[in-house]
PDB file of C-alpha atoms in Angstrom:
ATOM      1  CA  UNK A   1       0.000   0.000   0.000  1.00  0.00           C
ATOM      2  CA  UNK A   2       1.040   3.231  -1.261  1.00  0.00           C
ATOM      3  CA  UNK A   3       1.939   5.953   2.000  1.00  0.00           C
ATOM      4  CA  UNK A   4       0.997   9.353   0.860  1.00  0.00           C
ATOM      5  CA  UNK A   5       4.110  11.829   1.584  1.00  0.00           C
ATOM      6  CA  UNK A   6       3.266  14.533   3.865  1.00  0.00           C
ATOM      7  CA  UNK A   7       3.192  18.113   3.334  1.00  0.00           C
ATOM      8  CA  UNK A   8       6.168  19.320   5.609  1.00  0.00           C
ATOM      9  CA  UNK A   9       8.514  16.578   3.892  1.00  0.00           C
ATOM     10  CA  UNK A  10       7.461  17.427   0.125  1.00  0.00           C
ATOM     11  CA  UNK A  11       8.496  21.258   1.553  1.00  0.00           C
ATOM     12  CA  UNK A  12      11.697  20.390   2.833  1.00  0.00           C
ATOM     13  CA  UNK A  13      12.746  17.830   0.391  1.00  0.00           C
ATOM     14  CA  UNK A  14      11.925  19.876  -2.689  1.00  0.00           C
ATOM     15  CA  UNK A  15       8.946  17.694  -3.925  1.00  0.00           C
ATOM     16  CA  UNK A  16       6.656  14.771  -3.672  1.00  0.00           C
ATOM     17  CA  UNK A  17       8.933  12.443  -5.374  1.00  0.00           C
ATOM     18  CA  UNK A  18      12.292  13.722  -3.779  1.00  0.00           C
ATOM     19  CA  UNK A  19      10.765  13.118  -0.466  1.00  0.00           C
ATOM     20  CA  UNK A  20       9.212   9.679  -1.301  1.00  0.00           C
ATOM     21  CA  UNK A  21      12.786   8.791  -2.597  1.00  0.00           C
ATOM     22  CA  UNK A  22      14.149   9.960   0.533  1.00  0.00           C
ATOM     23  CA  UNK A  23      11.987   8.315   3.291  1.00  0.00           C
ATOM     24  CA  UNK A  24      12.633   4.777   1.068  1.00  0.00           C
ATOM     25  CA  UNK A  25      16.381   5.348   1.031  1.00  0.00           C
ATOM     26  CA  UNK A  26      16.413   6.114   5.240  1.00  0.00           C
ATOM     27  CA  UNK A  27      13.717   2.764   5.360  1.00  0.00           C
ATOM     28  CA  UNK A  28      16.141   0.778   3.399  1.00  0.00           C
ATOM     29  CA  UNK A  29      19.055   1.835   5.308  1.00  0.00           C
ATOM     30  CA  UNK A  30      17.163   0.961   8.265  1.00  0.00           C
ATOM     31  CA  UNK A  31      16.534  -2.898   6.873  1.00  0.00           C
ATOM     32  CA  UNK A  32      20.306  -3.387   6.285  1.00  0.00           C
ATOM     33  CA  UNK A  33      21.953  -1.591   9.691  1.00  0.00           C
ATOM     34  CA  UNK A  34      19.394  -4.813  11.255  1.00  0.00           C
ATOM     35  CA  UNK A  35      20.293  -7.541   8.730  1.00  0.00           C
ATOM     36  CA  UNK A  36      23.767  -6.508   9.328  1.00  0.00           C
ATOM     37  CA  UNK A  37      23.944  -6.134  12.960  1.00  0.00           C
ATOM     38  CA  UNK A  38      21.673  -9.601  13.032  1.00  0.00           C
ATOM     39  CA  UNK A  39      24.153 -11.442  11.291  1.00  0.00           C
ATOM     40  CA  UNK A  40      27.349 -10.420  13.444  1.00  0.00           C
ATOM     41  CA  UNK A  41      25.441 -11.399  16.825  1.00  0.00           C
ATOM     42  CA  UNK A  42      24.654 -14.647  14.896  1.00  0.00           C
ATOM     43  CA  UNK A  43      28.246 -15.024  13.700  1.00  0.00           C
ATOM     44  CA  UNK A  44      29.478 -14.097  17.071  1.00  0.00           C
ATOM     45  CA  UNK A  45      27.568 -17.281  18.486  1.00  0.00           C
ATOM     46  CA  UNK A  46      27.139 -15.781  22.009  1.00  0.00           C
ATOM     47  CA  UNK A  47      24.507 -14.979  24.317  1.00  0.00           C
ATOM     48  CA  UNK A  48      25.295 -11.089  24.772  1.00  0.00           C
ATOM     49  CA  UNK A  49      23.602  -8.875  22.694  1.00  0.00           C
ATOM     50  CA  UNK A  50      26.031  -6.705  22.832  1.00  0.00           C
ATOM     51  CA  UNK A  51      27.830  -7.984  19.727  1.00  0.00           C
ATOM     52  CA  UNK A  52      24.182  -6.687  18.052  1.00  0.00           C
ATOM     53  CA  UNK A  53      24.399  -3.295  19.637  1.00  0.00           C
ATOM     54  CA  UNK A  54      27.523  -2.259  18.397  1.00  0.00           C
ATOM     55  CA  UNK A  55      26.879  -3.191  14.865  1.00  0.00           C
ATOM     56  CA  UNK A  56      23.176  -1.421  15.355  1.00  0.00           C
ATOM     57  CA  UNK A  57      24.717   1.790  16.349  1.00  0.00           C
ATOM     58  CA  UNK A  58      27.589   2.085  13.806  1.00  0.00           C
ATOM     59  CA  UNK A  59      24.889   0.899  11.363  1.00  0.00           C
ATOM     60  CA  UNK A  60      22.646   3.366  12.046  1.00  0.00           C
ATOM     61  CA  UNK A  61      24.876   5.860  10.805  1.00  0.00           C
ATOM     62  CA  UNK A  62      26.557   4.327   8.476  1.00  0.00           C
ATOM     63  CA  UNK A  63      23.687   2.044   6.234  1.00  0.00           C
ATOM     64  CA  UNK A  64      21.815   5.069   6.256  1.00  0.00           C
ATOM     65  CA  UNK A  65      24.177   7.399   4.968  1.00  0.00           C
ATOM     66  CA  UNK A  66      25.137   4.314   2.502  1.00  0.00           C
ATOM     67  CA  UNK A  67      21.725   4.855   1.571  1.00  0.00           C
ATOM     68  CA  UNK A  68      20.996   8.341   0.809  1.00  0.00           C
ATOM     69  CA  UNK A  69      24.352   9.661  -0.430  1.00  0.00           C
ATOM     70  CA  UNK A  70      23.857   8.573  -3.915  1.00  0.00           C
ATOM     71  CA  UNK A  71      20.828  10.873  -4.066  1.00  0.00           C
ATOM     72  CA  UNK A  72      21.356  13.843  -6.421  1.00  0.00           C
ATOM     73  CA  UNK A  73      22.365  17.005  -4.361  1.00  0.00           C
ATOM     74  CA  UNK A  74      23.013  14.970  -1.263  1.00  0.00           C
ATOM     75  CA  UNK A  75      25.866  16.096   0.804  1.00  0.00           C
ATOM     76  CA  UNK A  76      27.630  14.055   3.639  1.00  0.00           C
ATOM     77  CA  UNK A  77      28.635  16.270   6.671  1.00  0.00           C
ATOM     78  CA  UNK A  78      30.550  15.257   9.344  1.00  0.00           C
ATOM     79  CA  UNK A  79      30.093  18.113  12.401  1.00  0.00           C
ATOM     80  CA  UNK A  80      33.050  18.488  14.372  1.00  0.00           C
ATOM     81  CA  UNK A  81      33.570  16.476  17.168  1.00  0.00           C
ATOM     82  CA  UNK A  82      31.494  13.513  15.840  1.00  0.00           C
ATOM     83  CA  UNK A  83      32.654   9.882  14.677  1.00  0.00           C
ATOM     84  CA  UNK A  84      29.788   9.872  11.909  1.00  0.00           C
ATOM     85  CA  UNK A  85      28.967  11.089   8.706  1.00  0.00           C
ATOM     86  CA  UNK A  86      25.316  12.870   8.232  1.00  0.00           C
ATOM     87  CA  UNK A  87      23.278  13.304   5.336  1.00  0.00           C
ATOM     88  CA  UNK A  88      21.559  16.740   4.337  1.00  0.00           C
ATOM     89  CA  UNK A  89      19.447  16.602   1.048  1.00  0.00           C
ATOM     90  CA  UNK A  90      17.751  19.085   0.024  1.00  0.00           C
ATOM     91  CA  UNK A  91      16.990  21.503   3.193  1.00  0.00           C
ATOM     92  CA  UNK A  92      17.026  18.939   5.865  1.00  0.00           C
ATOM     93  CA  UNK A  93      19.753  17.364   7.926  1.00  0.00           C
ATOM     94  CA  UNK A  94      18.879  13.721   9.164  1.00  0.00           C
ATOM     95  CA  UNK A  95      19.944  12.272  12.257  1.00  0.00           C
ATOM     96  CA  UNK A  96      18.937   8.931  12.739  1.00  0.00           C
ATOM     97  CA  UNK A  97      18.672   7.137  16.315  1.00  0.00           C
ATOM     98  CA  UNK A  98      17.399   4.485  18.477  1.00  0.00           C
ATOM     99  CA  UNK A  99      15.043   5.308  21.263  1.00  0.00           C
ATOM    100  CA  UNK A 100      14.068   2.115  22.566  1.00  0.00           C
ATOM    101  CA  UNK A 101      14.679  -1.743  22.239  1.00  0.00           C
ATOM    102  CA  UNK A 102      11.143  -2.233  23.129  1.00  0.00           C
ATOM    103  CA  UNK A 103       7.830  -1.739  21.078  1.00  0.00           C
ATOM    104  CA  UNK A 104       7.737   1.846  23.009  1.00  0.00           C
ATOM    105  CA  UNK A 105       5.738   5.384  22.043  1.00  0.00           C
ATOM    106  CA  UNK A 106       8.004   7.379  20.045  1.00  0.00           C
ATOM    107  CA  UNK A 107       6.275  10.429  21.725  1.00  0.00           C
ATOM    108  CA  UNK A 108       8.244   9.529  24.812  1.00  0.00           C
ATOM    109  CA  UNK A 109      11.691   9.100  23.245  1.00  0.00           C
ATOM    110  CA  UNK A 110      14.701  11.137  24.217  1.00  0.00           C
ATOM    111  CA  UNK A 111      18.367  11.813  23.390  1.00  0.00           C
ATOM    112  CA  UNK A 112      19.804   9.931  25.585  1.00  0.00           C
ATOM    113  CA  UNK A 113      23.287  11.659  25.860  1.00  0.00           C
ATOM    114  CA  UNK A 114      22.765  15.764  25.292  1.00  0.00           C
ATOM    115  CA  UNK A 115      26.390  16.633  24.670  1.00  0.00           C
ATOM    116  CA  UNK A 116      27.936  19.886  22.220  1.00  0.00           C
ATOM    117  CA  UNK A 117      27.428  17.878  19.257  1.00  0.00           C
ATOM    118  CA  UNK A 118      23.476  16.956  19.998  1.00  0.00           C
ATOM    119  CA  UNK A 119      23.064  20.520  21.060  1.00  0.00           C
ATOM    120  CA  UNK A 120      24.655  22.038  17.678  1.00  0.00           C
ATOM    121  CA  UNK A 121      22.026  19.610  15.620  1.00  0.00           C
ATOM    122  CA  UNK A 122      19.504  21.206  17.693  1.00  0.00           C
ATOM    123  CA  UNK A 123      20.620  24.252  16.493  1.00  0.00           C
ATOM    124  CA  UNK A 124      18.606  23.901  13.705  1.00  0.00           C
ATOM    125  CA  UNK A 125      15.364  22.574  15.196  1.00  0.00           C
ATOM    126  CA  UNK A 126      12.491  24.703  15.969  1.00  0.00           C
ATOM    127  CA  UNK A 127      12.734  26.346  19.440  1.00  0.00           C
ATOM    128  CA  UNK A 128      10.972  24.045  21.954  1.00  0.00           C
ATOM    129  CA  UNK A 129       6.820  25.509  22.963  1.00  0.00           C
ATOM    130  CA  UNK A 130       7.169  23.631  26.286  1.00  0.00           C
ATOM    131  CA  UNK A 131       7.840  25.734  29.489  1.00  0.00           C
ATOM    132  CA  UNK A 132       9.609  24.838  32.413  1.00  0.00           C
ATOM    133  CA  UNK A 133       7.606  25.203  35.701  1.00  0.00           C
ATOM    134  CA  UNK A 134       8.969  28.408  36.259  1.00  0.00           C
ATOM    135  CA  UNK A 135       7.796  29.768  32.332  1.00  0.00           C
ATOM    136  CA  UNK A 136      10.989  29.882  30.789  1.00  0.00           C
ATOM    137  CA  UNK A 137      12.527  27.359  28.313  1.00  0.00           C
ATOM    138  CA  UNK A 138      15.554  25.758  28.587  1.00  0.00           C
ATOM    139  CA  UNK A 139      16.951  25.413  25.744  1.00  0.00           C
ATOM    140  CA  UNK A 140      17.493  27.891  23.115  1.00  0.00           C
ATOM    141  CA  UNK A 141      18.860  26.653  19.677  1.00  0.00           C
ATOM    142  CA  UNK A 142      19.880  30.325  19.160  1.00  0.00           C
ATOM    143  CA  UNK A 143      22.273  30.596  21.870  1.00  0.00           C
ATOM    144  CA  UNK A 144      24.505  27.508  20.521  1.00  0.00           C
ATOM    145  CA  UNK A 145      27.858  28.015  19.118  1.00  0.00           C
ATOM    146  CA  UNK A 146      28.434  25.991  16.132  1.00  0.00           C
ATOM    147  CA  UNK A 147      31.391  24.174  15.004  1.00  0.00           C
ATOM    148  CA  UNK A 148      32.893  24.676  11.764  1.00  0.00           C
ATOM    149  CA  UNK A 149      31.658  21.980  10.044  1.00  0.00           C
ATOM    150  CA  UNK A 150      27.618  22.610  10.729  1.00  0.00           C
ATOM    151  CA  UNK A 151      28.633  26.799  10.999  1.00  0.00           C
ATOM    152  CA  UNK A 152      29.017  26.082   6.947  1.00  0.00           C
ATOM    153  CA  UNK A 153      25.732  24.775   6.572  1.00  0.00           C
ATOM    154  CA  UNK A 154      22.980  26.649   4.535  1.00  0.00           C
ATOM    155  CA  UNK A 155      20.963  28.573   7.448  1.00  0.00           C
ATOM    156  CA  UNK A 156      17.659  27.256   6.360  1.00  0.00           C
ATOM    157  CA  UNK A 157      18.797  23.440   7.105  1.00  0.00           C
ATOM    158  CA  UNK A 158      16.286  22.203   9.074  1.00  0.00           C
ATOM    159  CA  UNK A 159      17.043  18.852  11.595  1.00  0.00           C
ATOM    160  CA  UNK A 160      14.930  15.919  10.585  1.00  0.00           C
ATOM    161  CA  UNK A 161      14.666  13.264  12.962  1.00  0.00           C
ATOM    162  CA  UNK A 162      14.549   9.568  12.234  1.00  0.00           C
ATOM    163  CA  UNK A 163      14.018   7.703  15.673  1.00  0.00           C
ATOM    164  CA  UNK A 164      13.588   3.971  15.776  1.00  0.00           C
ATOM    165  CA  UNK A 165      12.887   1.192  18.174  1.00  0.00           C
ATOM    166  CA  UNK A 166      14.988  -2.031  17.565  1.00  0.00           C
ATOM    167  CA  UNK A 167      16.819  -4.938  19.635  1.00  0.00           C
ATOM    168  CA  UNK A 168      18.328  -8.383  18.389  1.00  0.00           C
ATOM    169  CA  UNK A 169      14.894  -9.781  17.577  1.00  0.00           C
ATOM    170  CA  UNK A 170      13.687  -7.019  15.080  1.00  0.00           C
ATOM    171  CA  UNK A 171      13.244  -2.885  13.611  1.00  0.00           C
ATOM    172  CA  UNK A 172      10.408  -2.335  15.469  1.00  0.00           C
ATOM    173  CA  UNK A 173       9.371   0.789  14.483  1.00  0.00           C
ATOM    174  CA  UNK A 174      10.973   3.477  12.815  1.00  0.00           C
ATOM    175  CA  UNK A 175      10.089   6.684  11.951  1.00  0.00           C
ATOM    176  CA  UNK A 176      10.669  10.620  10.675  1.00  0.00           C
ATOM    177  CA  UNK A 177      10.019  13.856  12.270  1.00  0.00           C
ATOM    178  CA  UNK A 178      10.589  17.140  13.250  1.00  0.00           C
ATOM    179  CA  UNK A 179      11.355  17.899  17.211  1.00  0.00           C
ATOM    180  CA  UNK A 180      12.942  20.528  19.110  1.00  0.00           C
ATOM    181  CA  UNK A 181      14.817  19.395  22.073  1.00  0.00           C
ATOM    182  CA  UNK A 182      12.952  20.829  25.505  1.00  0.00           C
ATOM    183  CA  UNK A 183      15.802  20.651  28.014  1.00  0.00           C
ATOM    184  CA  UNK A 184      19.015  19.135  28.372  1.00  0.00           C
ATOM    185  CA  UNK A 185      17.286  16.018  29.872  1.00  0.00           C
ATOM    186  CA  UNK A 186      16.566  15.036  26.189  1.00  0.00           C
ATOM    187  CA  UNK A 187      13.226  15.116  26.038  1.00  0.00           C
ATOM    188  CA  UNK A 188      11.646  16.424  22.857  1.00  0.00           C
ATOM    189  CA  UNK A 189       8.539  18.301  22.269  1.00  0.00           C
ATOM    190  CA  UNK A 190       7.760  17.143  18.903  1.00  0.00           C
ATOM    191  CA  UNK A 191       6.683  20.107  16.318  1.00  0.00           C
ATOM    192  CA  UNK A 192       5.797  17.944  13.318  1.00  0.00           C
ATOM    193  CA  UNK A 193       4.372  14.476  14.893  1.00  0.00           C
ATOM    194  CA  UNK A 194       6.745  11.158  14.008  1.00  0.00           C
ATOM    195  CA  UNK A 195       5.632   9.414  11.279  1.00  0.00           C
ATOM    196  CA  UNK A 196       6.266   5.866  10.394  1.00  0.00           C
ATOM    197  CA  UNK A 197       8.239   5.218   8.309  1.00  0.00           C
ATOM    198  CA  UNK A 198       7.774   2.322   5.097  1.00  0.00           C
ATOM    199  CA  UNK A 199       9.895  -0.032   5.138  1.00  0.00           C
ATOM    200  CA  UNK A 200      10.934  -2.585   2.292  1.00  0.00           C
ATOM    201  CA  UNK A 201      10.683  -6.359   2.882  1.00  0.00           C
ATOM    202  CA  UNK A 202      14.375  -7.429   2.242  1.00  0.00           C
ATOM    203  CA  UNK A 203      18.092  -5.885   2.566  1.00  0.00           C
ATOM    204  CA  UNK A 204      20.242  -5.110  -0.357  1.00  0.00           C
ATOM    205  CA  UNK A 205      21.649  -7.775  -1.600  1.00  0.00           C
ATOM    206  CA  UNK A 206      25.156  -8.141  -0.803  1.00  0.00           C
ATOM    207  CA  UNK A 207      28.271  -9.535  -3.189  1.00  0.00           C
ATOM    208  CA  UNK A 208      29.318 -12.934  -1.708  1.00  0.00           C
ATOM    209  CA  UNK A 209      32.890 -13.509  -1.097  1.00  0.00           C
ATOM    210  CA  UNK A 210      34.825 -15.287  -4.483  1.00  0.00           C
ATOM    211  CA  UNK A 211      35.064 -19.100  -3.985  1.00  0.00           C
ATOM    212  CA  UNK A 212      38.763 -19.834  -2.569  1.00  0.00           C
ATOM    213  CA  UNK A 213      40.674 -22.805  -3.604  1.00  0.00           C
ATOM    214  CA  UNK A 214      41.429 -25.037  -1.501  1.00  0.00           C
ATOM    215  CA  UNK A 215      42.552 -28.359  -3.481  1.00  0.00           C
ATOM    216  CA  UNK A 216      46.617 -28.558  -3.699  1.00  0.00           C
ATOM    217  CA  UNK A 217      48.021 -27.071  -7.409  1.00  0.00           C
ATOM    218  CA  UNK A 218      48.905 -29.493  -9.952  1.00  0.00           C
ATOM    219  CA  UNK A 219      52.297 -30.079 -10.758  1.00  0.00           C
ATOM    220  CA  UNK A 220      52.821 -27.348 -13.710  1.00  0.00           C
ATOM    221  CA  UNK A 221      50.780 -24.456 -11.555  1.00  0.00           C
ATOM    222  CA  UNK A 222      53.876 -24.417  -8.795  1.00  0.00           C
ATOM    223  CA  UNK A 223      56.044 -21.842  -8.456  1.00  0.00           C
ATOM    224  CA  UNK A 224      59.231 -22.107 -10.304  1.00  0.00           C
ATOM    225  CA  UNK A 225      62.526 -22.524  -8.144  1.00  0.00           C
ATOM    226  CA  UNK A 226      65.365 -19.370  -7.947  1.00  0.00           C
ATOM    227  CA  UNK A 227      68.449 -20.827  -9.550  1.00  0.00           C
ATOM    228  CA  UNK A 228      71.610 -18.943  -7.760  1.00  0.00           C
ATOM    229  CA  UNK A 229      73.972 -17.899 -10.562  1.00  0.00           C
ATOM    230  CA  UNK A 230      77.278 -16.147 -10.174  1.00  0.00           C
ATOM    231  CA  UNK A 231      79.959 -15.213 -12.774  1.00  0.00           C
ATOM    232  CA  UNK A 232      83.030 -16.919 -13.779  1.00  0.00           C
ATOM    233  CA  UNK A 233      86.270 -15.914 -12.590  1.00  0.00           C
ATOM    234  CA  UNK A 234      88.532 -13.538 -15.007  1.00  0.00           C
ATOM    235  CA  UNK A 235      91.112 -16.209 -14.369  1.00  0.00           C
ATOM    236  CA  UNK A 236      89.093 -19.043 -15.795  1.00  0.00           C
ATOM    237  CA  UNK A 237      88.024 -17.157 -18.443  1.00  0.00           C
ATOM    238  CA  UNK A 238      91.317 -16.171 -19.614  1.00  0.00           C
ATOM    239  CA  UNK A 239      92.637 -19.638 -18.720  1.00  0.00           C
ATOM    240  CA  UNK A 240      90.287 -21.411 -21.027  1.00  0.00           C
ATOM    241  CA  UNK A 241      89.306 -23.555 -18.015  1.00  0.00           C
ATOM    242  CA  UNK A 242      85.840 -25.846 -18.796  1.00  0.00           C
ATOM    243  CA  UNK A 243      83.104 -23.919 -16.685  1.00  0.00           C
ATOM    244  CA  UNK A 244      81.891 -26.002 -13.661  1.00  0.00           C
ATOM    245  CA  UNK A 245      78.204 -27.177 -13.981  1.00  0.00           C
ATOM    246  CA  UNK A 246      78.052 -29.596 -10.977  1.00  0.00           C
ATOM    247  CA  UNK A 247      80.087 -29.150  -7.253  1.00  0.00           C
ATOM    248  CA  UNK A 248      82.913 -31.557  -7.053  1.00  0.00           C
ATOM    249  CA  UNK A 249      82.268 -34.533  -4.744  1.00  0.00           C
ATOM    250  CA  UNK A 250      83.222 -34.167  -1.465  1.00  0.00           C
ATOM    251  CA  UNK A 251      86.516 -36.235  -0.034  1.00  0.00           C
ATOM    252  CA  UNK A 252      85.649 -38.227   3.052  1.00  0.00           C
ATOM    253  CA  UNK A 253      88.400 -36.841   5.466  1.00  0.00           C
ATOM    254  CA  UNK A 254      87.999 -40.648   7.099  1.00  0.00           C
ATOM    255  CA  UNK A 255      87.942 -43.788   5.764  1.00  0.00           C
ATOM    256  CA  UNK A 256      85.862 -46.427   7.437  1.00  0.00           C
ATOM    257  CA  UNK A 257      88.784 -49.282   6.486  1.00  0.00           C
ATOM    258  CA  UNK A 258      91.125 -46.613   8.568  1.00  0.00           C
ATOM    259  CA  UNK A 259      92.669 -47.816  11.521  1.00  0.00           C
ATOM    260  CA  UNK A 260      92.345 -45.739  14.637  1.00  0.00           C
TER     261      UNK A 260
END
């Protein structure tokens, strides 16, 4: 079944299509940072999932930026300070993470760690419409200093966010929004409500590894021996003396018939 794309995504993607293209890509990327991260815990052959956590969070990053960079007019940015590469295409900056390893309500997810790089993505979020108790807000994307890297950015990138549920058993739910971040807690006050995200029904197809060989060679498919040469003396030369093509035999120094 077809998903119709939303308003606020055609808008910030530059078109129906552009967007559809765009929340496919970030769904496929999705499918493979799970197939992949699946497969090392099963390779692994251990009971921690932690084997599956690694590859999820790496993945996260990385399958989805595998994903969208081909996209015409996609640029990979790397803010300073961060281990990752980011996509922005066409006025929107993605930042995919996980929220939960349970089936949870994305309305209740947070950043989990809200350190200078977090705060400088905020930077181009909405400002938060949730008050603290005392009527103020807490955070203000304004008042961030920006690295180099995201400084260079056009200044109407906006952050889209691309939060997902998953653990060793399955993607649970993914999907894309727009949120500004409340307080330094991490908790989000959603502007533009999370929408799920489609997602296709297999990973991309990877290139197996070439068949090794492991019967021995065959007699002519060796490798052929070094023969040590040297040069004949002047002397010999000169001398006329019959070039030397085997070593002389040795002369026992002891006879076995000698007497002792």
């Amino acid at each position: 079944m077809d998903i119709p794309v939303s308003a606020w995504a055609s808008e910030l993607f530059d078109g129906e299509e552009a967007a559809r293209t765009v929340r496919d890509r970030i769904g496929q990327g999705l499918v493979d940072m799970q197939a992949n991260a699946q497969a090392s815990h099963l390779e692994a052959d251990v009971s921690s999932t932690q084997v599956h956590g690694v590859a999820r969070y790496r993945g996260g990053y990385e399958r989805v930026s595998a994903a969208l960079k081909s996209i015409p007019g996609a640029e990979l940015v790397k803010p300073n300070g961060f281990q990752f590469e980011l996509v922005r295409v066409g006025n929107a900056l993605l930042y995919p993470f996980c929220f939960s390893k349970r089936d949870s309500n994305v309305r209740t997810a947070k950043i989990q760690n809200v350190w200078s790089v977090i705060r400088e993505l905020f930077a181009f979020a909405p400002p938060s419409q949730q008050a603290d108790i005392f009527g103020e807000y807490e955070f203000d994307p304004s008042s961030v200093e920006l690295g180099p890297k995201l400084a260079a950015l056009p200044k109407d990138t906006r952050l889209v966010l691309v939060p997902f549920a998953c653990n060793a058993s399955g993607l649970l739910k993914p999907y894309w929004g727009v949120a500004a971040l409340a307080n330094d807690s991490g908790s989000l006050d959603w502007i533009i409500d999370p929408e799920p995200l489609p997602l296709p029904t297999a990973p991309t197809l990877k290139l197996g590894i070439p068949q090794q060989k492991t019967e021995h060679p065959g007699f002519d498919e060796g490798e052929q021996p070094i023969v040590a040469l040297a040069p004949r003396p002047s002397a010999d030369r000169k001398l006329d003396v019959p070039p030397t093509t085997e070593a002389p035999p040795t002369e026992p120094l002891v006879n076995e018939d000698d007497e002792n």
